[in-house]
Tab-separated table of N, CA and C in Angstrom:
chain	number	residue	atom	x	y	z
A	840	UNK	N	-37.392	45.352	30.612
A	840	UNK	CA	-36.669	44.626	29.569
A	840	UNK	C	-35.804	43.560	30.253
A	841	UNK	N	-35.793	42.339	29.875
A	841	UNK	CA	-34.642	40.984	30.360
A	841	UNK	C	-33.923	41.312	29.992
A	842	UNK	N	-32.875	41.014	30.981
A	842	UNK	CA	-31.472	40.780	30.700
A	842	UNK	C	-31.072	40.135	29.653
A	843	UNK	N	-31.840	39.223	29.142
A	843	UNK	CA	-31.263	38.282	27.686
A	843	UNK	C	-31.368	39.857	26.765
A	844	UNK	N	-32.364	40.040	26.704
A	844	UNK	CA	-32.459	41.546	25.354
A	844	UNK	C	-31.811	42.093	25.013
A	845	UNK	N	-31.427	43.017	27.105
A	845	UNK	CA	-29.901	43.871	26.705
A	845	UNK	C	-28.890	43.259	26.615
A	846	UNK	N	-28.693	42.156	26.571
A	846	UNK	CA	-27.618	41.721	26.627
A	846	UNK	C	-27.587	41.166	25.360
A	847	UNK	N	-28.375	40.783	24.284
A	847	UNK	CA	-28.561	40.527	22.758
A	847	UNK	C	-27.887	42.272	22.353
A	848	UNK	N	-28.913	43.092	22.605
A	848	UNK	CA	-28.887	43.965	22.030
A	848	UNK	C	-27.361	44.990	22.266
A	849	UNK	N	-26.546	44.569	23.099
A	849	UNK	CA	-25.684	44.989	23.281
A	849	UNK	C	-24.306	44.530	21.846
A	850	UNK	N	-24.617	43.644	22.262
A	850	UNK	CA	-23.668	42.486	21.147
A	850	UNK	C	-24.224	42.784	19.936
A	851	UNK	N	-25.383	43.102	19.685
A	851	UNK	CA	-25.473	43.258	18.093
A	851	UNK	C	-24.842	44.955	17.801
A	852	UNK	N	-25.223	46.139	18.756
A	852	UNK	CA	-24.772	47.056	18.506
A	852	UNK	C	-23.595	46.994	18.054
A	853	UNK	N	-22.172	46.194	18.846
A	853	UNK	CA	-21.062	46.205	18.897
A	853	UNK	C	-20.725	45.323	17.589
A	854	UNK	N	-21.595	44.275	17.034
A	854	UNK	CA	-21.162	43.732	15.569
A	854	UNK	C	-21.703	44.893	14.295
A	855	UNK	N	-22.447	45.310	14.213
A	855	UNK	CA	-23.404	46.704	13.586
A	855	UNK	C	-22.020	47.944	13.640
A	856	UNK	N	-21.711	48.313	14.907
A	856	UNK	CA	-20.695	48.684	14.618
A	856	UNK	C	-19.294	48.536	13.903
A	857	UNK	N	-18.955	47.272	14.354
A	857	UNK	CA	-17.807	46.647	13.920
A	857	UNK	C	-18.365	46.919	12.430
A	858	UNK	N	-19.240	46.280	11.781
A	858	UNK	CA	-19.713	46.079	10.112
A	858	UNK	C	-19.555	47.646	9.561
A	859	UNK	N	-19.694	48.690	10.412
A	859	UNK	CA	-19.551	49.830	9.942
A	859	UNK	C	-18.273	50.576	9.820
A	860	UNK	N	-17.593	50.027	10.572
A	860	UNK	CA	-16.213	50.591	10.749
A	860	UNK	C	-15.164	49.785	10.199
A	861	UNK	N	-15.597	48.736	9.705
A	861	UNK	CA	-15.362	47.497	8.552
A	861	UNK	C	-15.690	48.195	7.576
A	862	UNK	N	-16.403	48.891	6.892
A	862	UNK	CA	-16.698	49.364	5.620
A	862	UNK	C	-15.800	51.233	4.976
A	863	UNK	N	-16.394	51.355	6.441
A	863	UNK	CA	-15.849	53.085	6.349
A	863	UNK	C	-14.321	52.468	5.762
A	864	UNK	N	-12.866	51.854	6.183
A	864	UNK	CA	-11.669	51.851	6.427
A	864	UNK	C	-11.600	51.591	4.721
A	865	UNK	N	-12.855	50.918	4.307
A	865	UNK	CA	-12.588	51.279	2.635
A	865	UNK	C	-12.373	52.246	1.513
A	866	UNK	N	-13.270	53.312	2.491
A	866	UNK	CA	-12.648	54.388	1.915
A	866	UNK	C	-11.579	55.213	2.048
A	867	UNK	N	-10.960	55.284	2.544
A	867	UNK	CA	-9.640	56.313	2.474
A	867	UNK	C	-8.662	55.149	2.251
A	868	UNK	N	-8.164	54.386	1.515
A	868	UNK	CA	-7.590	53.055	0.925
A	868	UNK	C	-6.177	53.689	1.242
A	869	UNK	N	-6.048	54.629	0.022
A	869	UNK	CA	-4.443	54.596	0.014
A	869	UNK	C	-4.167	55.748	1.078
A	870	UNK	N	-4.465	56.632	1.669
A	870	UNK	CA	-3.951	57.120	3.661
A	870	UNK	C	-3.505	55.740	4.495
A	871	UNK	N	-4.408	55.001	3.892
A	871	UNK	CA	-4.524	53.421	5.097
A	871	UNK	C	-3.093	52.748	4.562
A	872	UNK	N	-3.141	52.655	3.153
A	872	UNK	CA	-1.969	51.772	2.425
A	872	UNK	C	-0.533	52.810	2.857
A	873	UNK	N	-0.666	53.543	2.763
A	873	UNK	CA	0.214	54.613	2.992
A	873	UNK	C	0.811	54.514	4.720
A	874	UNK	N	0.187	54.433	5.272
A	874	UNK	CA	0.352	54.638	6.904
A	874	UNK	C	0.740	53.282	7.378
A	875	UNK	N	0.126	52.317	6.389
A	875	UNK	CA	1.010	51.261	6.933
A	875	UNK	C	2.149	50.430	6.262
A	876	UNK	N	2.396	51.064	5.333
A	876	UNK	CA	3.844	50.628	4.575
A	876	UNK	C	5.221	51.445	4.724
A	877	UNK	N	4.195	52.800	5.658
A	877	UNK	CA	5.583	53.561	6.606
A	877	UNK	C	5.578	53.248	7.431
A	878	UNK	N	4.631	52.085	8.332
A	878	UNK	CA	4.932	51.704	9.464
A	878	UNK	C	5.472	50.381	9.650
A	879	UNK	N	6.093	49.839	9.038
A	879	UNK	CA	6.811	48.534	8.823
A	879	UNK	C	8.092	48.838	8.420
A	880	UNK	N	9.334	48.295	8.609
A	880	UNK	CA	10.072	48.269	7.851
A	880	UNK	C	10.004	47.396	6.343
A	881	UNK	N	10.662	47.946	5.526
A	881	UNK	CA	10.295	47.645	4.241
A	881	UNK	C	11.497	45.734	4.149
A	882	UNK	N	12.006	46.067	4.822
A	882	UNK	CA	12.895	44.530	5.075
A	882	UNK	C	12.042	43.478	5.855
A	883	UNK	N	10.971	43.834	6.216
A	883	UNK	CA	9.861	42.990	6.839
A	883	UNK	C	9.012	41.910	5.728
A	884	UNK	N	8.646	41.583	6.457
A	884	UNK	CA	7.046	40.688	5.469
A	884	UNK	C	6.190	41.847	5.275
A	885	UNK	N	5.732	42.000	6.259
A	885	UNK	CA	4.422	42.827	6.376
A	885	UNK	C	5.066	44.390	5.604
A	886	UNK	N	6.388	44.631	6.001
A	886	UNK	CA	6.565	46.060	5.137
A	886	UNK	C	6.665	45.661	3.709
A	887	UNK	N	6.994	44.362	3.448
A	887	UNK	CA	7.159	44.263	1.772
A	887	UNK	C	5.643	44.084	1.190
A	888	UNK	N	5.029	43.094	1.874
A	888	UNK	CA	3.466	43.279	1.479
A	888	UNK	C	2.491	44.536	1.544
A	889	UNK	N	2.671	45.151	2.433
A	889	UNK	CA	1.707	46.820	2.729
A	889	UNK	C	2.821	47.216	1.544
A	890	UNK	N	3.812	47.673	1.659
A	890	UNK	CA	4.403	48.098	-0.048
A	890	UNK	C	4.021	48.102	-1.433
A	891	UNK	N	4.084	46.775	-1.575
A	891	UNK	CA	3.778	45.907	-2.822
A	891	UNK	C	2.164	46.489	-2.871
A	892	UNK	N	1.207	46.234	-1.846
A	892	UNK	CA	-0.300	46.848	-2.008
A	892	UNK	C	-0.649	48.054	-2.677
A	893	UNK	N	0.177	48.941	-1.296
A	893	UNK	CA	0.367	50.078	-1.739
A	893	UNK	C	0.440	50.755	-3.010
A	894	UNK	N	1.383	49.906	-3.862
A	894	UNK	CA	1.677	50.321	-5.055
A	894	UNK	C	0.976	50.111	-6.141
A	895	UNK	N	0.801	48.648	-6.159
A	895	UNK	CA	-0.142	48.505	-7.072
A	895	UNK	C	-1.783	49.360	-6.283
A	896	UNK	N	-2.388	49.523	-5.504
A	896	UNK	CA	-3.342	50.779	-5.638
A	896	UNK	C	-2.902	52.132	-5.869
A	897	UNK	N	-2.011	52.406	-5.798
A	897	UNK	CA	-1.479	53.838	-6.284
A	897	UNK	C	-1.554	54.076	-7.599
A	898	UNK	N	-0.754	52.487	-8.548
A	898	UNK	CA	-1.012	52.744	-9.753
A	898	UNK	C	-1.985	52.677	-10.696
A	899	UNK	N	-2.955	51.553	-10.139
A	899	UNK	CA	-3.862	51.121	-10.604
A	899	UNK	C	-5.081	52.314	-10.650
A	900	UNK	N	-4.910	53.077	-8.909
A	900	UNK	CA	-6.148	53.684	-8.884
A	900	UNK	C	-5.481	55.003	-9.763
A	901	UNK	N	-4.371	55.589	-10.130
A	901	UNK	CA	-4.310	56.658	-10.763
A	901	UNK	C	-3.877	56.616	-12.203
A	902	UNK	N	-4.481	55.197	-12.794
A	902	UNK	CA	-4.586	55.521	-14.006
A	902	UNK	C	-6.059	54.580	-14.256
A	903	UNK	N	-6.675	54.211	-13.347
A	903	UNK	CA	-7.964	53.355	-14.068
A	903	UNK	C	-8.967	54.033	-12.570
A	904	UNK	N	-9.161	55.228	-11.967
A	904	UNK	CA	-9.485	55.380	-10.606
A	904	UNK	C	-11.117	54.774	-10.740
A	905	UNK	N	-12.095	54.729	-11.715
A	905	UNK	CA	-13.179	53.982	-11.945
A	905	UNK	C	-13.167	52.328	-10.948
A	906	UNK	N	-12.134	51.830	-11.671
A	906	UNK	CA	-12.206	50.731	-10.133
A	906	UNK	C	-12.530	50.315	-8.752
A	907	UNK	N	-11.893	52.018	-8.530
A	907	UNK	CA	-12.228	52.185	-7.176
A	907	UNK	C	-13.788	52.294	-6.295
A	908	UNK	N	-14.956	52.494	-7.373
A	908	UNK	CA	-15.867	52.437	-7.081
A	908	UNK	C	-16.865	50.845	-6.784
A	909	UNK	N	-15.511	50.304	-7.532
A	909	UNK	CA	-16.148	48.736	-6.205
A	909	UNK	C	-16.340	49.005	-4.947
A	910	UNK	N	-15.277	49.599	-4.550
A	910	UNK	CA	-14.878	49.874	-2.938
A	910	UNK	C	-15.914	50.248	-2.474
A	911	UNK	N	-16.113	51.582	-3.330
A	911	UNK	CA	-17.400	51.800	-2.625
A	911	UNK	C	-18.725	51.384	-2.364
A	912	UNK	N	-19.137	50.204	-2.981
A	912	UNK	CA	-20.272	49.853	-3.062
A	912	UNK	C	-19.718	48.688	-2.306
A	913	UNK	N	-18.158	48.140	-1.599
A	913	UNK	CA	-18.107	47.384	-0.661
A	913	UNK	C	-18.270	48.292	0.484
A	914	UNK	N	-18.086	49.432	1.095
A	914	UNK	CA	-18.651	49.817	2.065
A	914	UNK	C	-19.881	50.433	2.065
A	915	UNK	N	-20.752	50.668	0.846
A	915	UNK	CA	-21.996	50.485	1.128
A	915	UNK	C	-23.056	48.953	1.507
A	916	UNK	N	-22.213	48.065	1.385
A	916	UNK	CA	-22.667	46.549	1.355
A	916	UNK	C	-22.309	46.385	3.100
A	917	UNK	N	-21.187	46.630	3.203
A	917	UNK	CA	-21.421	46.573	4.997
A	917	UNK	C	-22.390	47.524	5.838
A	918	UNK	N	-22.597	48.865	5.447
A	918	UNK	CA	-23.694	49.664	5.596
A	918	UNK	C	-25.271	49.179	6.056
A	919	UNK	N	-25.264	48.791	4.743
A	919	UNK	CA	-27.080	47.933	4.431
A	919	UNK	C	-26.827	46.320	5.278
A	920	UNK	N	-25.813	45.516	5.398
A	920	UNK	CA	-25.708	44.284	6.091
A	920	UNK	C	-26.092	44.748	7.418
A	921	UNK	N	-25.448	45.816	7.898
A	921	UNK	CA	-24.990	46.396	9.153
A	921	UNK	C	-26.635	46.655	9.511
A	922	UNK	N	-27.706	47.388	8.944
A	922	UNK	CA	-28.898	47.900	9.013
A	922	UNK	C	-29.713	46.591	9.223
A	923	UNK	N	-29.497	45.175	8.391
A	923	UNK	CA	-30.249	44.467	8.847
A	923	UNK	C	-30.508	43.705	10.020
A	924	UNK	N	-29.574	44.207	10.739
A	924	UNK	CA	-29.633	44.042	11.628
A	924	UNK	C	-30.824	44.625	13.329
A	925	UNK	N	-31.165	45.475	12.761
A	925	UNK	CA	-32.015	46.399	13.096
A	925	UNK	C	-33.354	45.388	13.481
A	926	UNK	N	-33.370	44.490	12.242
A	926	UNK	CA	-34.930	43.736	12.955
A	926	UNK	C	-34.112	42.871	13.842
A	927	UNK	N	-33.362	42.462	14.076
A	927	UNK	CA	-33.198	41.456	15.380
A	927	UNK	C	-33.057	42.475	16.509
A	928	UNK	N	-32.606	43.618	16.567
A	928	UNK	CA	-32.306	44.390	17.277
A	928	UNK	C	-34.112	44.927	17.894
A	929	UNK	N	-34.689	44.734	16.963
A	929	UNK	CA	-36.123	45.046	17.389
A	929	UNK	C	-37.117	43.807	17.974
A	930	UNK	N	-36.875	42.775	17.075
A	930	UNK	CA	-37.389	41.496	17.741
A	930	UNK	C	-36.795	40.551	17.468
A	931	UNK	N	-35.828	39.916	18.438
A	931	UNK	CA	-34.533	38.907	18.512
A	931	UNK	C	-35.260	37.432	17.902
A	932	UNK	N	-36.564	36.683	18.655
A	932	UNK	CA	-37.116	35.739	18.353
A	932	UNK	C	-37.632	35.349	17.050
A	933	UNK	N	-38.315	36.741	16.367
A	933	UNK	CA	-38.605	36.624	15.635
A	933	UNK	C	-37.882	36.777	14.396
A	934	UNK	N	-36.678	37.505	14.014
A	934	UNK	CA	-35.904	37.467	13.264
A	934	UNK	C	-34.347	37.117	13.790
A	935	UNK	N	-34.860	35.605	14.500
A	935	UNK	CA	-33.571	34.597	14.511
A	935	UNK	C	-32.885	34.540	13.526
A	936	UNK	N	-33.739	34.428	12.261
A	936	UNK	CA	-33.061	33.696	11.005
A	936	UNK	C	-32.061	34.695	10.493
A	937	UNK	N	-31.982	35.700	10.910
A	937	UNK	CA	-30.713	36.983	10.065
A	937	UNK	C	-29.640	36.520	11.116
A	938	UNK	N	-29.587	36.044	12.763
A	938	UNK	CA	-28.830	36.153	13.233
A	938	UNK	C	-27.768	34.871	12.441
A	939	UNK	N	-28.637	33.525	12.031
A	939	UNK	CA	-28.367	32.228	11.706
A	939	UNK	C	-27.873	32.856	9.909
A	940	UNK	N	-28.251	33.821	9.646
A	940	UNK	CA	-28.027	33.977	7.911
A	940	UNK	C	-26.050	34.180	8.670
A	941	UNK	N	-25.843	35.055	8.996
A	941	UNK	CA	-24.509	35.952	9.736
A	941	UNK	C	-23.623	34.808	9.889
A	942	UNK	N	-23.874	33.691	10.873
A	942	UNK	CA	-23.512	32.898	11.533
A	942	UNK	C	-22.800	31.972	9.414
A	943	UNK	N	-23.447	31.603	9.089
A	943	UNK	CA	-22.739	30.834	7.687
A	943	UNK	C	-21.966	31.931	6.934
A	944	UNK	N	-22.941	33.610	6.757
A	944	UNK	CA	-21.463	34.173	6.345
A	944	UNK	C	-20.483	34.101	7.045
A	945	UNK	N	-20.045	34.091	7.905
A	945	UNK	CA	-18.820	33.865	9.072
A	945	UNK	C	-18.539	32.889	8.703
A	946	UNK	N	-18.377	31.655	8.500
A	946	UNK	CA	-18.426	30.553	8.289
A	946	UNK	C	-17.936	30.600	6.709
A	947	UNK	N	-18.514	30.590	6.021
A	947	UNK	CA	-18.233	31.142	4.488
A	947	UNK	C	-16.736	31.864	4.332
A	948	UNK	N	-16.697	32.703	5.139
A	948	UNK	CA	-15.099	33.739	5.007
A	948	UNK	C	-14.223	32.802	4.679
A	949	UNK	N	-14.278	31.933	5.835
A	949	UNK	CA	-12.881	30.638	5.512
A	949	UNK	C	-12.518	30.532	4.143
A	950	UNK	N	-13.659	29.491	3.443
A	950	UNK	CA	-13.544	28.758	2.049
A	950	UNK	C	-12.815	29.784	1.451
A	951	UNK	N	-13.840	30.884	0.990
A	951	UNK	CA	-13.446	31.904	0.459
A	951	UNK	C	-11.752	32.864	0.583
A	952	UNK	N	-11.653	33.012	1.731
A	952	UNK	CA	-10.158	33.508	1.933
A	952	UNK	C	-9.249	32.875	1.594
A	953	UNK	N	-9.532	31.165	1.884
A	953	UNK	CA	-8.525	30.289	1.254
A	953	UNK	C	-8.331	30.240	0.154
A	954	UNK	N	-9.137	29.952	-0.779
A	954	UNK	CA	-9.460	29.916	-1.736
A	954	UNK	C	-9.557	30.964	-2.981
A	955	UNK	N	-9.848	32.280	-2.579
A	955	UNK	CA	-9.771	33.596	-3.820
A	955	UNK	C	-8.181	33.718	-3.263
A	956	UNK	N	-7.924	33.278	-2.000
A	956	UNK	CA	-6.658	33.970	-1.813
A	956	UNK	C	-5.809	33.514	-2.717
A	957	UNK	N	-5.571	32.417	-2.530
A	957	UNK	CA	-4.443	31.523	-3.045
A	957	UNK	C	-4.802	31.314	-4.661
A	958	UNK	N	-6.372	31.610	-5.381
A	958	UNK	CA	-6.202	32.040	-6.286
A	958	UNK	C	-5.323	33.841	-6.865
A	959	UNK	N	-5.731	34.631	-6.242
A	959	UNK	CA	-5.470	36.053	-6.536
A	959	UNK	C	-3.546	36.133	-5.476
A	960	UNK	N	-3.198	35.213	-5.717
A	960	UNK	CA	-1.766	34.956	-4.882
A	960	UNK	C	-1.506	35.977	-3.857
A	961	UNK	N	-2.776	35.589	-2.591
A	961	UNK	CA	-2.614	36.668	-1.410
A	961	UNK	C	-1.465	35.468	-0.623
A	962	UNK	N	-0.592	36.039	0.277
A	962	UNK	CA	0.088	35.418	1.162
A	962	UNK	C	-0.769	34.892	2.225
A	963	UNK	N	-0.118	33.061	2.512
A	963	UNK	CA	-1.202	32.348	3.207
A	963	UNK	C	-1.795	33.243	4.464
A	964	UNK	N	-0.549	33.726	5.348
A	964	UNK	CA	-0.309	34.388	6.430
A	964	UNK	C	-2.009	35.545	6.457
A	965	UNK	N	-1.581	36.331	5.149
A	965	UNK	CA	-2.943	37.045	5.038
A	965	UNK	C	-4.265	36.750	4.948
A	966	UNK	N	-4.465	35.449	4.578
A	966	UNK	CA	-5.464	34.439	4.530
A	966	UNK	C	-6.042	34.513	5.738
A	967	UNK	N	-4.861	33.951	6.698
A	967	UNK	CA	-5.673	33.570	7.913
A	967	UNK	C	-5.978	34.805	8.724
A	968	UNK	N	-5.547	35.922	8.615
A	968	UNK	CA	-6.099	36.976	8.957
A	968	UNK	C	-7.255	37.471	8.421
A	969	UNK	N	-7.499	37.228	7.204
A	969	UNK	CA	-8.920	37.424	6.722
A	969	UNK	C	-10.161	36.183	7.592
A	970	UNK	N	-9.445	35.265	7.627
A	970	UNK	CA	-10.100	33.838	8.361
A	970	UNK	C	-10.821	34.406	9.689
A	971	UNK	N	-9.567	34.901	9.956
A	971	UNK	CA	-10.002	35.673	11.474
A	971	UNK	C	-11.240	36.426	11.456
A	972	UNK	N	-11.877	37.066	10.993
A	972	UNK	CA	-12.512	37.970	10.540
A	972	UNK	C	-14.287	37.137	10.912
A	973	UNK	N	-14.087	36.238	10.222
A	973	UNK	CA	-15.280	35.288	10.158
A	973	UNK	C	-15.349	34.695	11.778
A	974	UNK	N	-14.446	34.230	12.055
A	974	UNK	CA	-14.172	33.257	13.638
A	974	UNK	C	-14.337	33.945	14.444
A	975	UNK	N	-14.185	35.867	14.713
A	975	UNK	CA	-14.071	36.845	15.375
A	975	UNK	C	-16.030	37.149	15.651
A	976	UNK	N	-16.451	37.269	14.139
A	976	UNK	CA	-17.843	37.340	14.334
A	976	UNK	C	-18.673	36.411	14.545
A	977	UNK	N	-18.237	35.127	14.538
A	977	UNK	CA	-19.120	34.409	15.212
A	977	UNK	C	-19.309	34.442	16.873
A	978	UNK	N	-18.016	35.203	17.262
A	978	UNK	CA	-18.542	35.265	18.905
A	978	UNK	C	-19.839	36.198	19.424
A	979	UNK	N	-20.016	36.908	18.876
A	979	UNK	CA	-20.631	38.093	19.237
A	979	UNK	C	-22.343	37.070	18.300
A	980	UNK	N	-22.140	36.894	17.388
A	980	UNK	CA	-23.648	35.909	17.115
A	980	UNK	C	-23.950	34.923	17.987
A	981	UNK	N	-22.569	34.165	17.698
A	981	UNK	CA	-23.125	32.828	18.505
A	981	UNK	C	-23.848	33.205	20.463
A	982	UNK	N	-23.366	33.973	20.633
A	982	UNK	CA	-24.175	34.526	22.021
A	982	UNK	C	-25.281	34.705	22.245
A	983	UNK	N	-25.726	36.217	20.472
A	983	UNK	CA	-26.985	36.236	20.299
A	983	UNK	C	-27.958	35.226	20.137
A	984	UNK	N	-27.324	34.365	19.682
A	984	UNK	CA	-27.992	33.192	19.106
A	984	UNK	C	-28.133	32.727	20.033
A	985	UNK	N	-27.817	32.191	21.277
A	985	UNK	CA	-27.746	31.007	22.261
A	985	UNK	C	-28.959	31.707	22.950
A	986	UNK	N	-29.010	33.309	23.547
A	986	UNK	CA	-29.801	34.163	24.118
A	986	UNK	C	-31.022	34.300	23.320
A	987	UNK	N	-31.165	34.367	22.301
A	987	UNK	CA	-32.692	34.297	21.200
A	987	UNK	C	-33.026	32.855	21.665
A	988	UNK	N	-32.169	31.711	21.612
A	988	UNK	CA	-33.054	30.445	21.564
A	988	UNK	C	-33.580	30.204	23.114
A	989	UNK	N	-32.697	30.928	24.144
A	989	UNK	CA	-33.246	30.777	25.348
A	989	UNK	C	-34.305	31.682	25.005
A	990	UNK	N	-34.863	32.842	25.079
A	990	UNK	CA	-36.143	33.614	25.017
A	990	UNK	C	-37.382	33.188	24.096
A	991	UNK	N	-37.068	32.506	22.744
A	991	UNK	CA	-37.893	31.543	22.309
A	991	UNK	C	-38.435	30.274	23.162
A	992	UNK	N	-37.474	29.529	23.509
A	992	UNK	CA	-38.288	28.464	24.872
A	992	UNK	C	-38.728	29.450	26.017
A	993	UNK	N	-38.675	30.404	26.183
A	993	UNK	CA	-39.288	30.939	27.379
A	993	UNK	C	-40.883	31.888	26.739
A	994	UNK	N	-40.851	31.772	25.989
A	994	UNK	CA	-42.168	32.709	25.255
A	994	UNK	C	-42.804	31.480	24.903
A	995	UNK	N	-42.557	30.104	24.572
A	995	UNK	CA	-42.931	29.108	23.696
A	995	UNK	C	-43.790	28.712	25.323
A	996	UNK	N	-42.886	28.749	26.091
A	996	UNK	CA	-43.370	27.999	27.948
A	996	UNK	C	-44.662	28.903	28.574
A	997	UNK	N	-44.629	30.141	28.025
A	997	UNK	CA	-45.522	31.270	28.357
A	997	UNK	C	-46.348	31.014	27.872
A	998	UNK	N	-46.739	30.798	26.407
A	998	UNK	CA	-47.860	30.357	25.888
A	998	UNK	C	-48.653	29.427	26.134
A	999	UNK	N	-47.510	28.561	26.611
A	999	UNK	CA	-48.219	27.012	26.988
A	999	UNK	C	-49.130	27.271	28.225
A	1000	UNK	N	-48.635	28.027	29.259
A	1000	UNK	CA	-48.914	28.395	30.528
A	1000	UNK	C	-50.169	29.206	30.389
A	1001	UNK	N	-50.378	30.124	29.585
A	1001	UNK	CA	-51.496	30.970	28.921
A	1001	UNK	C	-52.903	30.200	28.601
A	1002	UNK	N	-52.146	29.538	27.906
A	1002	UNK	CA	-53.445	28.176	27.095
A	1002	UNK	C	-53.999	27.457	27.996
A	1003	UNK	N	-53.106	26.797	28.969
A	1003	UNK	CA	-53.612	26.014	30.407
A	1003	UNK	C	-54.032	26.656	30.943
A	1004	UNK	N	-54.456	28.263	31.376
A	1004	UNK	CA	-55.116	29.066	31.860
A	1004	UNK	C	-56.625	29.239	31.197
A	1005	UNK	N	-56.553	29.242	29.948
A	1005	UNK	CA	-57.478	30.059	29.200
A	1005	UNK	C	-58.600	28.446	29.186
A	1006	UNK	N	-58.059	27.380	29.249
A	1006	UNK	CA	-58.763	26.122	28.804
A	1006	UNK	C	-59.381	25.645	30.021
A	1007	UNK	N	-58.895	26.013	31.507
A	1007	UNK	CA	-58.858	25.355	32.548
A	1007	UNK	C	-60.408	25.597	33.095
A	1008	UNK	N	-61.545	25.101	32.579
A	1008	UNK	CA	-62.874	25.221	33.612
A	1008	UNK	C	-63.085	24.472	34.562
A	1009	UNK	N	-62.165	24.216	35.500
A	1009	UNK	CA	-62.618	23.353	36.303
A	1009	UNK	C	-63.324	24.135	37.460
């Protein structure tokens, strides 16, 4: 196996993971909301915001808890994202195009964070931490990506080399 492979295949494990452990943290919401609005002081930003969260999911989920089953079908959505990954993980060249699909969702986060944020009045601050999110996963693609397009010109050069073999009667 080349070094480009394991070294693709390393980086996708570690985004596959990340996407999974991105999804799981959806479920146990309020332990999470909880643990971190005692871990701030409440005279803080961040303790008045994890607060304020906190609460409204406390109340929301214990009198409408049906809601909460968005959640879950947002960490089943990182789950199945997370799985498609599997064909690049099996053949990088040939299913470039999931690595390049990844690469615009990443890309996409921005608009979106800015934008639902400051509609749904998230604090800018939190924005760009969601921002982060997108800019974070493009490192781990953009690698894959650079390493798939090198192994595509090198399979594309093989062939060529193949054909000049197979044609050559001299």
């Amino acid at each position: 196996m080349s070094t480009s492979i394991r070294l693709i295949r390393r980086w996708l494990l570690f985004f596959m993971i990340s996407l999974l452990i991105s999804g799981l943290t959806v479920l146990p919401l309020q332990a999470e909301l909880d643990m971190l609005a005692r871990s701030f002081s409440p005279d803080s930003t961040l303790g008045q915001w994890f607060g304020e969260v906190r609460d409204a999911w406390t109340q929301t989920n214990g009198r409408y808890s049906f809601l909460a089953y968005g959640y879950d079908w947002l960490a089943f959505a990182h789950l199945v994202i997370a799985l498609l990954f599997i064909g690049v993980y099996r053949d990088p060249v040939r299913n470039r195009w999931i690595i390049e699909w990844a690469m615009i969702c990443c890309l996409l986060i921005i608009p979106v964070a800015l934008l639902a944020g400051y509609v749904r009045n998230i604090p800018f601050w939190w924005r760009l931490v969601d921002c982060c999110f997108g800019i974070l996963g493009l490192i781990p693609l953009s690698i894959c990506h650079g390493r798939i397009c090198e192994l595509e010109e090198a399979e594309k050069k093989n062939a060529l080399n193949l054909n000049e073999h197979v044609y050559d009667f001299r």
